[in-house]
């Protein structure tokens, strides 16, 4: 049977990280799951270097700095794995695909990547939903083995010596083109194209200039057009895209590999299927416990709604705190419920690893 | 007529300071009043050097450090007076003694020190109440001109050349004895005594040792006994204390001046008279607006109560934020109510003085 723990926290953004900290202070163990390859949620995925001015007691910090601090704060409750040194209860790159109530109480959570965990309480800190790469809404692309959304991690990519088209006109697409053009010859495609709907990018001027130089040097082809249809081979690979030009004409563009770099977009996805009461795509919660309509399923941060709700980080921190206390009271009804303070409590100091 | 502003915040502890910041972000001006001589509330008055571990995004800080950061964060909304350089809307050393509703709406607030202000909304961030010096519960002491609770600020004290008794056995009393014994002869009393109920102090060992040395050198007399009665002259001055000794005998101890240094104690005081609904000495509030039973009177931080309430700093920050938004919506019903973010909003950047 899959391991059972006190709590599973879905979403490793700022509020999810603080949720693990508050659960830890109360002596509850948590597993933390996020679809992104690093912790920090949209703070890191969308605006890592933008200053934030309204975290109480922090006059200014970037999303990345705040994440680093929250990771440090939660560190006593994110113990490192002996082999990898990474927190053994932090599961990155995992998209939660299934949540089901267990007959004995508690919940079973499974991810699309094959992780299965059981817990007595569930904390949904999923912000605007799981951040997944935007894709092209054309049939057959999801299953095509030669359609990619990420640069390969270490191993030589499948597109070596073939024709690779990178789709997109923002920072992510331009950075990918620059990175691929700059790898050594044994890792490069034979032909590298950039596909965008018009001959103008929405990107950092430095990236824009670098890609324009690559185009002028003939290292990169610019293909202008809007993908309107996909041609899928009998083996299920993408063989060509039909592109609608500014002239109203459609042309067929053959290719060997397609790398889609059109940014990230949040998706509620499976979460809407778990049976919680929703209000306008937010999870409706009690403002005293932040519990959803499902018992011991709490929703904190941007994903929840209640009267007066403001989608601010500092509100999410409060919600995570009250949710942790509500869960502790429900899971351990006999334990003393008086509030302990980190300034004075030896028990909290022990849990924080200070003693 | 007294000046009218958007908001008066009572209590300059961490939550009161963050209240001013949140009101400022929403374009509302605030006057901040506190009985203590410096900002920071009990964080600074009771545990300035103790580490706090549960401020979100701040793995560890002392009460004094947190206060310094919150003052820096609120600085755009605490503009300095041209003459003194101190924030012109921060009124320290003021005990709010009277709050009354105005016929035209809003409230009038008066302090025991003579400050009078009017505002359209009131925010009570008074923690456990106003921190006032503990005194001796004996008749006539309150009005006696030769009974003191603070060291004089600059001017030579009235006790020069007379007999001064300092009452207390903690850090505050011992520090006062050391300070007074160390002033130059023109500012010293002719005789300096320390009065405590027993020949043992509850103080920092270094202070304890220093006072023991002064006693051994004959610079300070230790008087052991429990004050049981006061002798008041026809002019209203305190002329002697009756002291009950460990032997059960009462002796009369004449004196010229008495300095009471027995610590601080929070008092709700006048606040209980303002007509708000209270629950077990806390102000009952709505968890979506943090408004009390009086319109546009909000209570935030340790002084309020609502279902699920936890007396934690981070909860107070959330409460101050939602209260500020509720007040803004009530005071400016026609203004757009969509949420602005400090990462992206030019209007907020302008209010923060960043443009």
XYZ file of C-alpha atoms in Angstrom:
710
model
C 0.000 0.000 0.000
C 1.163 3.537 -0.700
C 2.748 5.384 2.253
C 0.318 7.274 4.510
C 1.225 10.599 6.083
C -0.574 13.343 8.005
C -0.986 15.785 5.157
C -0.450 16.264 1.449
C 0.028 19.830 0.238
C -0.671 20.387 -3.452
C 1.282 23.380 -4.724
C 4.786 24.465 -3.642
C 4.244 28.187 -4.138
C 4.767 30.602 -1.215
C 1.529 29.565 0.504
C 2.174 25.827 0.052
C 5.664 26.229 1.526
C 4.285 28.138 4.517
C 1.576 25.472 4.876
C 4.295 22.830 5.353
C 5.958 25.097 7.954
C 2.754 25.619 9.959
C 1.866 21.915 9.824
C 5.386 21.138 11.001
C 5.084 23.515 13.964
C 1.969 21.579 14.958
C 3.810 18.261 14.643
C 2.104 17.183 11.416
C 4.190 15.661 8.606
C 3.466 16.738 5.049
C 4.292 15.676 1.505
C 4.502 18.600 -0.928
C 3.708 18.156 -4.630
C 4.100 20.646 -7.495
C 3.971 20.377 -11.273
C 6.777 22.908 -11.789
C 10.437 21.856 -11.762
C 11.197 24.171 -8.807
C 9.445 25.544 -5.731
C 7.954 29.056 -5.709
C 4.845 28.748 -7.847
C 3.931 31.725 -10.004
C 6.272 33.951 -7.942
C 9.164 32.102 -9.567
C 7.501 30.941 -12.805
C 6.016 34.306 -13.789
C 7.858 37.135 -12.007
C 11.014 35.833 -10.295
C 12.835 39.197 -10.427
C 9.919 41.610 -9.901
C 9.931 43.373 -6.524
C 7.099 42.663 -4.079
C 6.424 45.409 -1.511
C 3.587 44.091 0.638
C 4.911 41.059 2.477
C 4.573 42.192 6.122
C 7.964 43.003 7.642
C 9.736 42.697 4.274
C 9.784 46.184 2.706
C 10.926 44.755 -0.641
C 11.873 41.348 -2.062
C 11.653 39.522 -5.369
C 9.552 36.410 -5.899
C 12.735 34.359 -6.003
C 14.070 35.866 -2.765
C 10.761 35.300 -0.980
C 10.757 31.666 -2.133
C 14.319 31.188 -0.887
C 13.326 32.581 2.523
C 10.194 30.441 2.747
C 12.225 27.345 1.818
C 14.718 28.221 4.572
C 11.868 28.723 7.049
C 10.255 25.385 6.134
C 13.629 23.573 6.029
C 13.126 21.860 9.434
C 10.103 20.170 7.857
C 11.688 19.385 4.466
C 14.330 16.880 5.597
C 16.994 16.017 2.986
C 17.159 12.566 1.442
C 20.374 10.794 2.476
C 21.338 10.042 -1.130
C 20.271 13.059 -3.161
C 20.396 15.766 -0.483
C 17.042 17.030 -1.776
C 13.991 17.154 0.506
C 12.524 13.656 0.442
C 8.965 14.973 0.898
C 9.108 17.572 -1.901
C 7.902 16.123 -5.212
C 8.553 18.523 -8.102
C 7.512 17.960 -11.701
C 4.429 16.050 -10.577
C 0.965 16.919 -11.818
C -1.751 15.706 -9.450
C -4.174 13.803 -11.665
C -6.375 11.959 -9.205
C -7.701 12.441 -5.692
C -10.027 9.928 -4.112
C -11.514 9.547 -0.642
C -10.483 6.379 1.175
C -13.066 4.152 2.889
C -11.003 4.275 6.121
C -10.902 8.101 5.996
C -8.311 10.348 4.414
C -7.380 10.654 0.767
C -5.312 8.975 -1.923
C -3.451 11.281 -4.295
C -1.879 10.121 -7.557
C 0.176 12.104 -10.050
C 0.460 11.721 -13.807
C 4.133 10.866 -13.183
C 3.274 7.822 -11.073
C 3.590 9.067 -7.485
C 0.921 7.700 -5.133
C 0.472 8.903 -1.551
C -2.192 8.661 1.122
C -2.852 11.264 3.836
C -5.355 12.084 6.522
C -5.737 15.692 5.356
C -5.284 17.469 2.065
C -4.218 21.099 1.548
C -4.816 22.598 -1.872
C -2.449 25.536 -2.376
C -2.586 25.398 -6.136
C -2.953 29.123 -6.849
C -4.558 29.642 -10.232
C -4.111 25.945 -10.958
C -1.222 23.818 -12.167
C 1.126 25.776 -14.416
C 1.387 23.777 -17.604
C 3.063 24.824 -20.869
C 0.704 26.403 -23.367
C 0.363 24.185 -26.384
C -1.052 24.431 -29.913
C -4.699 23.421 -29.998
C -4.317 21.015 -32.931
C -5.329 17.341 -33.020
C -2.676 14.666 -32.479
C -0.013 16.926 -30.929
C -0.440 15.678 -27.365
C 0.501 12.107 -28.315
C 3.121 12.896 -30.981
C 6.585 11.788 -29.767
C 8.333 14.511 -31.816
C 6.416 17.401 -30.174
C 8.228 18.838 -27.140
C 7.616 21.497 -24.504
C 10.944 21.439 -22.669
C 14.600 21.438 -23.615
C 16.045 17.970 -22.958
C 17.839 17.596 -19.621
C 21.370 16.284 -20.348
C 20.823 13.568 -22.985
C 21.281 14.495 -26.686
C 17.936 15.639 -28.053
C 16.068 13.613 -30.671
C 16.327 16.485 -33.146
C 20.109 16.166 -33.721
C 20.737 16.374 -37.471
C 17.035 16.958 -38.243
C 14.797 19.975 -38.849
C 13.543 21.503 -35.578
C 10.913 24.221 -35.457
C 10.600 26.282 -32.268
C 7.144 27.829 -31.907
C 6.633 31.122 -30.044
C 7.554 34.818 -30.053
C 8.228 35.588 -26.397
C 11.251 35.344 -24.084
C 10.907 31.583 -23.665
C 10.926 30.799 -27.386
C 13.749 33.218 -28.210
C 15.882 31.978 -25.321
C 15.362 28.380 -26.535
C 16.457 29.310 -30.075
C 19.579 31.028 -28.714
C 20.387 28.074 -26.447
C 19.941 25.485 -29.209
C 21.923 27.485 -31.782
C 24.705 27.792 -29.199
C 25.094 24.072 -28.376
C 27.962 22.175 -29.951
C 27.477 20.691 -33.416
C 26.880 17.133 -32.140
C 23.739 18.351 -30.293
C 22.372 20.733 -32.925
C 19.574 20.186 -35.410
C 20.554 20.282 -39.099
C 18.060 23.099 -39.577
C 16.624 25.385 -36.874
C 13.503 27.460 -37.525
C 11.528 29.892 -35.407
C 7.796 29.886 -36.066
C 5.735 32.891 -35.003
C 2.444 34.320 -36.152
C 4.090 37.589 -37.246
C 7.510 39.068 -37.927
C 7.669 40.836 -34.570
C 8.467 39.411 -31.127
C 7.147 40.261 -27.630
C 10.430 39.718 -25.874
C 13.301 41.249 -23.978
C 15.170 43.573 -26.413
C 18.471 41.730 -25.821
C 16.929 38.367 -26.752
C 15.192 39.960 -29.719
C 18.496 41.416 -31.011
C 20.358 38.114 -30.532
C 17.744 36.160 -32.489
C 17.679 38.787 -35.256
C 21.447 38.326 -35.562
C 21.081 34.531 -35.836
C 18.461 35.017 -38.556
C 20.699 37.489 -40.454
C 23.583 34.984 -40.209
C 21.400 32.262 -41.694
C 21.681 30.108 -38.537
C 17.946 30.382 -37.890
C 15.048 30.574 -40.368
C 12.102 32.719 -39.426
C 8.792 31.198 -40.498
C 5.800 33.516 -40.229
C 2.356 31.959 -40.077
C -0.455 30.750 -37.861
C -0.687 26.949 -37.410
C -4.136 25.914 -38.638
C -3.847 22.137 -39.036
C -1.532 19.271 -38.141
C -0.464 16.418 -40.406
C 0.014 13.262 -38.380
C 1.744 10.177 -39.835
C 0.267 6.668 -39.444
C 2.898 6.157 -36.675
C 1.462 9.137 -34.769
C 4.335 11.566 -35.386
C 3.792 15.116 -36.550
C 5.046 15.405 -40.131
C 3.925 18.928 -41.065
C 1.941 21.963 -39.960
C -0.414 23.895 -42.203
C 0.323 27.592 -41.742
C -2.062 30.430 -42.497
C -0.134 33.445 -43.801
C -0.937 37.144 -43.551
C -1.908 36.916 -47.237
C -4.773 34.544 -46.369
C -2.980 31.639 -48.080
C -2.275 28.335 -46.326
C 1.062 26.635 -46.889
C 2.266 23.261 -45.646
C 5.494 23.327 -43.620
C 7.182 19.938 -43.197
C 9.242 19.343 -40.028
C 10.990 16.623 -38.021
C 10.553 18.011 -34.502
C 8.447 20.783 -32.936
C 9.382 22.537 -29.681
C 6.452 24.593 -28.364
C 7.653 27.488 -26.158
C 4.617 29.697 -25.785
C 4.715 30.273 -22.044
C 2.856 28.704 -19.152
C -0.820 28.802 -18.370
C -2.578 27.742 -15.185
C -5.092 24.916 -15.447
C -7.451 23.801 -12.714
C -7.619 20.465 -14.504
C -8.432 17.429 -12.386
C -9.173 19.587 -9.334
C -12.612 20.463 -10.675
C -13.479 16.737 -10.663
C -12.837 16.036 -6.974
C -16.303 16.941 -5.775
C -15.559 20.136 -3.830
C -18.028 22.996 -3.960
C -16.666 25.650 -6.335
C -17.676 29.280 -6.841
C -16.548 30.789 -10.132
C -13.689 28.247 -10.385
C -12.517 28.935 -6.797
C -12.843 26.445 -3.939
C -15.440 27.715 -1.473
C -14.080 27.541 2.102
C -15.009 28.463 5.657
C -13.166 31.619 6.807
C -12.466 30.095 10.228
C -10.936 26.775 9.095
C -10.406 27.159 5.313
C -11.913 23.712 4.949
C -13.701 22.999 1.665
C -17.017 21.169 1.381
C -15.016 17.921 1.671
C -13.944 16.952 5.196
C -10.233 17.540 5.913
C -9.688 19.019 2.481
C -8.466 22.578 2.986
C -7.918 25.185 0.276
C -5.541 28.093 0.900
C -4.191 30.996 -1.124
C -5.388 32.185 -4.516
C -7.415 29.054 -5.226
C -10.007 29.586 -2.485
C -12.844 32.014 -1.992
C -14.825 33.279 1.010
C -16.530 36.580 1.856
C -13.962 39.389 1.755
C -11.302 37.257 0.005
C -8.307 39.150 -1.395
C -5.813 37.263 -3.520
C -2.726 38.431 -1.651
C 0.238 36.423 -0.396
C -0.144 37.611 3.176
C -3.770 36.444 3.243
C -2.666 33.016 2.032
C -0.189 32.808 4.921
C -3.004 33.476 7.400
C -5.249 30.935 5.694
C -2.524 28.259 5.784
C -2.035 28.914 9.499
C -5.692 28.632 10.457
C -6.113 25.593 8.181
C -3.166 23.865 9.897
C -4.710 24.521 13.316
C -8.119 23.282 12.148
C -6.578 20.097 10.748
C -4.571 19.513 13.935
C -7.729 19.894 16.012
C -9.610 17.453 13.746
C -6.839 14.856 13.467
C -5.833 14.939 17.136
C -8.987 15.874 19.044
C -7.426 14.849 22.383
C -4.265 16.949 22.075
C -4.159 20.256 23.968
C -5.269 23.042 21.648
C -3.785 26.082 23.363
C -1.619 28.233 21.162
C 2.157 27.915 21.480
C 4.485 30.749 20.471
C 7.772 30.358 18.621
C 9.326 32.999 20.885
C 8.758 30.993 24.044
C 7.746 27.361 23.461
C 10.469 24.707 24.038
C 8.306 22.213 22.095
C 8.253 24.491 19.039
C 11.999 25.108 19.422
C 12.530 21.347 19.399
C 10.389 20.940 16.274
C 12.343 23.772 14.607
C 15.567 21.914 15.395
C 16.856 24.731 17.624
C 17.505 22.577 20.701
C -12.366 72.157 15.085
C -9.865 69.311 15.427
C -8.276 68.058 12.187
C -10.201 65.332 10.332
C -8.446 62.500 8.519
C -9.432 59.217 6.866
C -8.398 56.909 9.654
C -7.086 56.779 13.197
C -5.132 53.681 14.185
C -4.906 53.038 17.921
C -1.811 51.012 18.717
C 1.597 51.240 17.001
C 2.560 47.591 17.458
C 3.387 45.447 14.416
C -0.250 45.163 13.345
C -0.953 48.891 13.792
C 2.123 49.744 11.702
C 1.031 47.356 8.947
C -2.478 48.833 9.172
C -1.050 52.262 8.293
C 0.835 50.674 5.364
C -2.257 48.950 3.957
C -4.395 52.071 4.375
C -1.678 54.046 2.602
C -1.614 51.622 -0.337
C -5.349 52.244 -0.689
C -4.821 56.003 -0.606
C -6.197 56.504 2.911
C -4.348 58.771 5.353
C -3.976 57.629 8.939
C -2.967 59.048 12.320
C -1.277 56.490 14.571
C -1.515 56.750 18.367
C 0.270 54.682 21.019
C 0.727 55.020 24.768
C 4.301 53.714 24.680
C 7.252 56.034 24.037
C 8.258 54.048 20.921
C 6.613 52.004 18.174
C 6.532 48.199 18.305
C 3.976 47.412 20.988
C 4.617 44.389 23.181
C 7.195 43.101 20.656
C 9.433 45.947 21.794
C 8.085 46.536 25.314
C 8.114 42.893 26.423
C 10.512 40.862 24.247
C 12.605 43.150 22.032
C 15.525 40.693 21.725
C 13.649 37.371 21.659
C 13.716 35.603 18.285
C 10.434 35.150 16.399
C 10.376 32.265 13.914
C 6.915 32.372 12.347
C 6.693 35.620 10.405
C 6.147 34.326 6.843
C 9.269 34.755 4.714
C 11.376 35.806 7.711
C 12.975 32.627 9.142
C 14.088 34.482 12.273
C 13.954 38.045 13.606
C 13.685 39.777 16.968
C 10.728 41.928 17.962
C 12.910 45.008 17.567
C 14.101 43.979 14.096
C 10.548 43.239 12.963
C 9.426 46.647 14.216
C 12.280 48.350 12.372
C 11.278 46.578 9.141
C 7.586 47.423 9.553
C 8.478 51.071 10.208
C 10.586 51.075 7.024
C 7.721 49.472 5.085
C 5.187 52.027 6.383
C 7.626 54.943 5.933
C 5.936 56.242 2.736
C 2.838 56.779 4.886
C 4.618 58.190 7.964
C 5.916 61.451 6.459
C 8.496 63.320 8.587
C 7.672 66.632 10.189
C 9.772 69.422 8.665
C 11.011 70.609 12.068
C 11.506 67.478 14.138
C 12.115 64.921 11.374
C 9.755 62.572 13.210
C 6.615 61.237 11.507
C 3.993 63.962 11.934
C 1.139 61.418 12.091
C 2.727 59.169 14.736
C 1.681 60.185 18.247
C 3.662 58.308 20.885
C 3.154 58.594 24.649
C -0.562 59.208 24.131
C -3.193 57.176 25.966
C -6.533 57.241 24.162
C -9.030 58.214 26.822
C -12.165 59.014 24.865
C -13.823 57.950 21.642
C -17.158 59.383 20.577
C -19.275 59.066 17.446
C -19.810 62.331 15.576
C -23.274 63.384 14.423
C -21.938 63.909 10.882
C -20.406 60.395 10.877
C -16.941 59.324 11.870
C -15.340 59.499 15.282
C -13.583 61.899 17.618
C -10.627 60.531 19.540
C -9.030 62.311 22.494
C -5.981 61.314 24.504
C -5.183 61.905 28.169
C -2.250 64.010 26.919
C -4.538 66.453 25.094
C -4.425 65.275 21.471
C -7.786 65.490 19.685
C -8.392 64.064 16.212
C -11.411 63.239 14.066
C -11.529 60.481 11.440
C -14.010 58.694 9.225
C -12.815 55.260 10.320
C -11.168 53.879 13.426
C -8.782 50.917 13.630
C -8.160 49.414 17.045
C -4.849 47.554 17.012
C -4.360 47.781 20.749
C -3.197 44.205 21.396
C -3.845 43.256 24.999
C -4.659 46.887 25.754
C -2.611 49.973 26.485
C 0.661 49.124 28.211
C 0.739 51.256 31.338
C 3.262 51.100 34.183
C 2.212 48.878 37.047
C 1.675 50.981 40.147
C 1.203 50.418 43.868
C -2.455 50.004 44.729
C -2.448 52.503 47.593
C -4.731 55.529 48.005
C -3.433 58.956 47.008
C -0.484 57.804 44.905
C -2.045 58.637 41.506
C -2.334 62.334 42.349
C 0.833 62.720 44.415
C 3.328 64.985 42.565
C 6.322 63.196 44.133
C 5.356 59.752 42.830
C 6.941 58.933 39.457
C 6.864 56.094 36.923
C 9.483 57.302 34.462
C 12.984 58.729 34.653
C 12.889 62.452 33.806
C 13.699 63.273 30.188
C 16.561 65.845 30.233
C 15.552 68.278 32.994
C 17.047 67.778 36.477
C 14.716 65.557 38.470
C 12.774 66.863 41.448
C 14.573 64.422 43.739
C 17.995 66.155 43.543
C 19.384 66.386 47.081
C 16.408 64.495 48.574
C 15.624 60.901 49.532
C 14.414 58.863 46.556
C 13.024 55.363 46.891
C 12.892 53.180 43.778
C 10.276 50.425 44.062
C 10.664 47.093 42.258
C 12.902 44.033 41.965
C 13.076 43.383 38.208
C 15.271 44.629 35.366
C 13.463 47.961 35.131
C 13.936 48.880 38.804
C 17.554 47.729 38.961
C 18.438 49.540 35.742
C 16.866 52.738 37.129
C 18.917 52.464 40.346
C 22.123 51.962 38.326
C 21.294 54.898 36.043
C 20.462 57.261 38.908
C 23.513 56.254 40.947
C 25.633 56.893 37.876
C 24.414 60.414 37.089
C 26.639 63.317 38.101
C 26.317 64.698 41.628
C 24.187 67.694 40.594
C 21.430 65.322 39.404
C 21.614 62.717 42.180
C 19.354 62.328 45.203
C 21.016 62.781 48.621
C 19.912 59.271 49.482
C 18.940 56.474 47.075
C 17.015 53.413 48.294
C 15.716 50.329 46.538
C 12.464 48.970 47.956
C 11.515 45.363 47.236
C 9.319 42.860 48.999
C 12.237 40.498 49.628
C 16.041 40.436 49.562
C 16.175 38.703 46.180
C 15.668 40.154 42.692
C 14.108 38.701 39.510
C 16.523 40.363 37.144
C 19.325 39.923 34.664
C 22.366 38.564 36.596
C 24.554 41.471 35.397
C 22.085 44.063 36.728
C 21.694 42.066 39.931
C 25.484 42.033 40.458
C 25.840 45.752 39.728
C 23.145 46.696 42.248
C 24.623 44.360 44.879
C 27.921 46.211 44.425
C 26.211 49.599 44.879
C 24.565 48.306 48.067
C 27.885 46.926 49.365
C 29.534 50.320 48.633
C 26.820 52.109 50.585
C 25.637 54.067 47.526
C 22.220 52.385 47.647
C 20.157 51.252 50.635
C 18.091 48.105 50.250
C 14.741 48.338 52.021
C 12.858 45.059 52.296
C 9.121 45.205 52.885
C 5.678 45.167 51.349
C 3.956 48.585 51.068
C 0.683 48.301 52.983
C -0.417 51.926 53.408
C 0.424 55.412 52.163
C 0.764 58.545 54.242
C -0.387 61.549 52.253
C 0.301 65.136 53.402
C -2.434 67.818 53.428
C -0.796 69.127 50.186
C -1.342 65.735 48.537
C 2.288 64.611 48.510
C 3.362 61.166 49.660
C 5.315 61.552 52.892
C 5.820 57.921 53.917
C 4.934 54.302 53.166
C 3.972 51.739 55.767
C 5.954 48.575 55.073
C 5.010 45.092 56.223
C 8.138 43.079 56.986
C 8.768 39.340 56.800
C 8.560 39.348 60.616
C 4.896 40.423 60.388
C 5.745 43.867 61.825
C 4.789 47.098 60.054
C 7.275 49.971 59.981
C 6.852 53.469 58.616
C 9.390 54.529 55.978
C 9.567 58.294 55.337
C 10.589 59.454 51.846
C 10.752 62.530 49.601
C 10.187 60.912 46.209
C 9.008 57.501 45.035
C 9.877 56.060 41.610
C 7.730 53.000 40.847
C 9.471 50.643 38.375
C 7.469 47.444 38.553
C 7.037 46.721 34.851
C 4.189 47.303 32.444
C 0.762 45.793 32.362
C -1.822 45.965 29.576
C -5.131 47.691 30.374
C -8.191 47.757 28.142
C -9.247 50.867 30.037
C -11.486 53.295 28.195
C -11.904 50.911 25.250
C -14.496 48.894 27.156
C -16.649 52.036 27.397
C -16.975 52.791 23.691
C -20.025 50.626 23.104
C -18.530 47.872 20.964
C -19.722 44.303 21.461
C -17.087 42.430 23.472
C -16.596 38.700 24.029
C -14.418 37.809 27.010
C -12.692 41.226 26.813
C -12.009 40.894 23.061
C -13.724 42.995 20.396
C -16.091 40.773 18.380
C -15.544 41.292 14.643
C -16.685 39.968 11.281
C -14.056 37.683 9.697
C -14.580 39.233 6.267
C -14.188 42.918 7.237
C -12.886 42.883 10.840
C -15.453 45.549 11.580
C -16.776 45.673 15.151
C -20.411 46.190 16.079
C -19.834 49.942 15.542
C -19.836 51.104 11.908
C -16.365 51.877 10.535
C -14.708 50.810 13.751
C -12.374 47.927 12.921
C -10.445 45.804 15.397
C -7.329 43.934 14.264
C -4.666 41.803 15.916
C -4.719 40.380 19.424
C -7.588 42.573 20.592
C -10.246 41.034 18.344
C -12.052 37.713 18.295
C -13.932 35.720 15.662
C -14.419 31.997 15.016
C -11.027 30.325 14.554
C -9.078 33.339 15.872
C -5.385 32.714 16.659
C -3.420 35.454 18.372
C -0.512 35.429 15.921
C 1.245 38.339 14.222
C 0.684 36.962 10.731
C -3.068 36.727 11.367
C -3.097 40.370 12.464
C -1.419 41.370 9.195
C -4.186 39.627 7.229
C -6.870 41.233 9.401
C -5.372 44.710 8.912
C -5.359 44.158 5.155
C -8.970 43.051 4.874
C -10.048 45.800 7.278
C -8.306 48.419 5.137
C -10.083 47.144 2.031
C -13.443 47.078 3.819
C -12.948 50.660 5.021
C -11.903 51.824 1.562
C -15.017 50.248 0.064
C -17.227 51.900 2.711
C -15.580 55.345 2.573
C -15.311 55.490 -1.222
C -18.187 53.407 -2.577
C -17.728 54.815 -6.087
C -14.022 54.041 -6.427
C -13.047 50.921 -8.413
C -12.634 48.005 -6.028
C -10.460 45.662 -8.071
C -7.308 44.541 -6.372
C -4.028 46.203 -7.327
C -0.674 44.447 -6.864
C 2.516 46.075 -5.610
C 4.501 44.116 -8.215
C 2.690 45.665 -11.148
C 0.552 48.705 -10.278
C 1.950 52.137 -11.234
C -0.584 53.730 -8.845
C 0.746 51.693 -5.909
C 4.328 52.476 -6.977
C 3.438 56.173 -6.922
C 1.892 55.869 -3.456
C 5.000 54.005 -2.263
C 7.123 56.877 -3.553
C 8.929 54.661 -6.075
C 8.169 56.805 -9.140
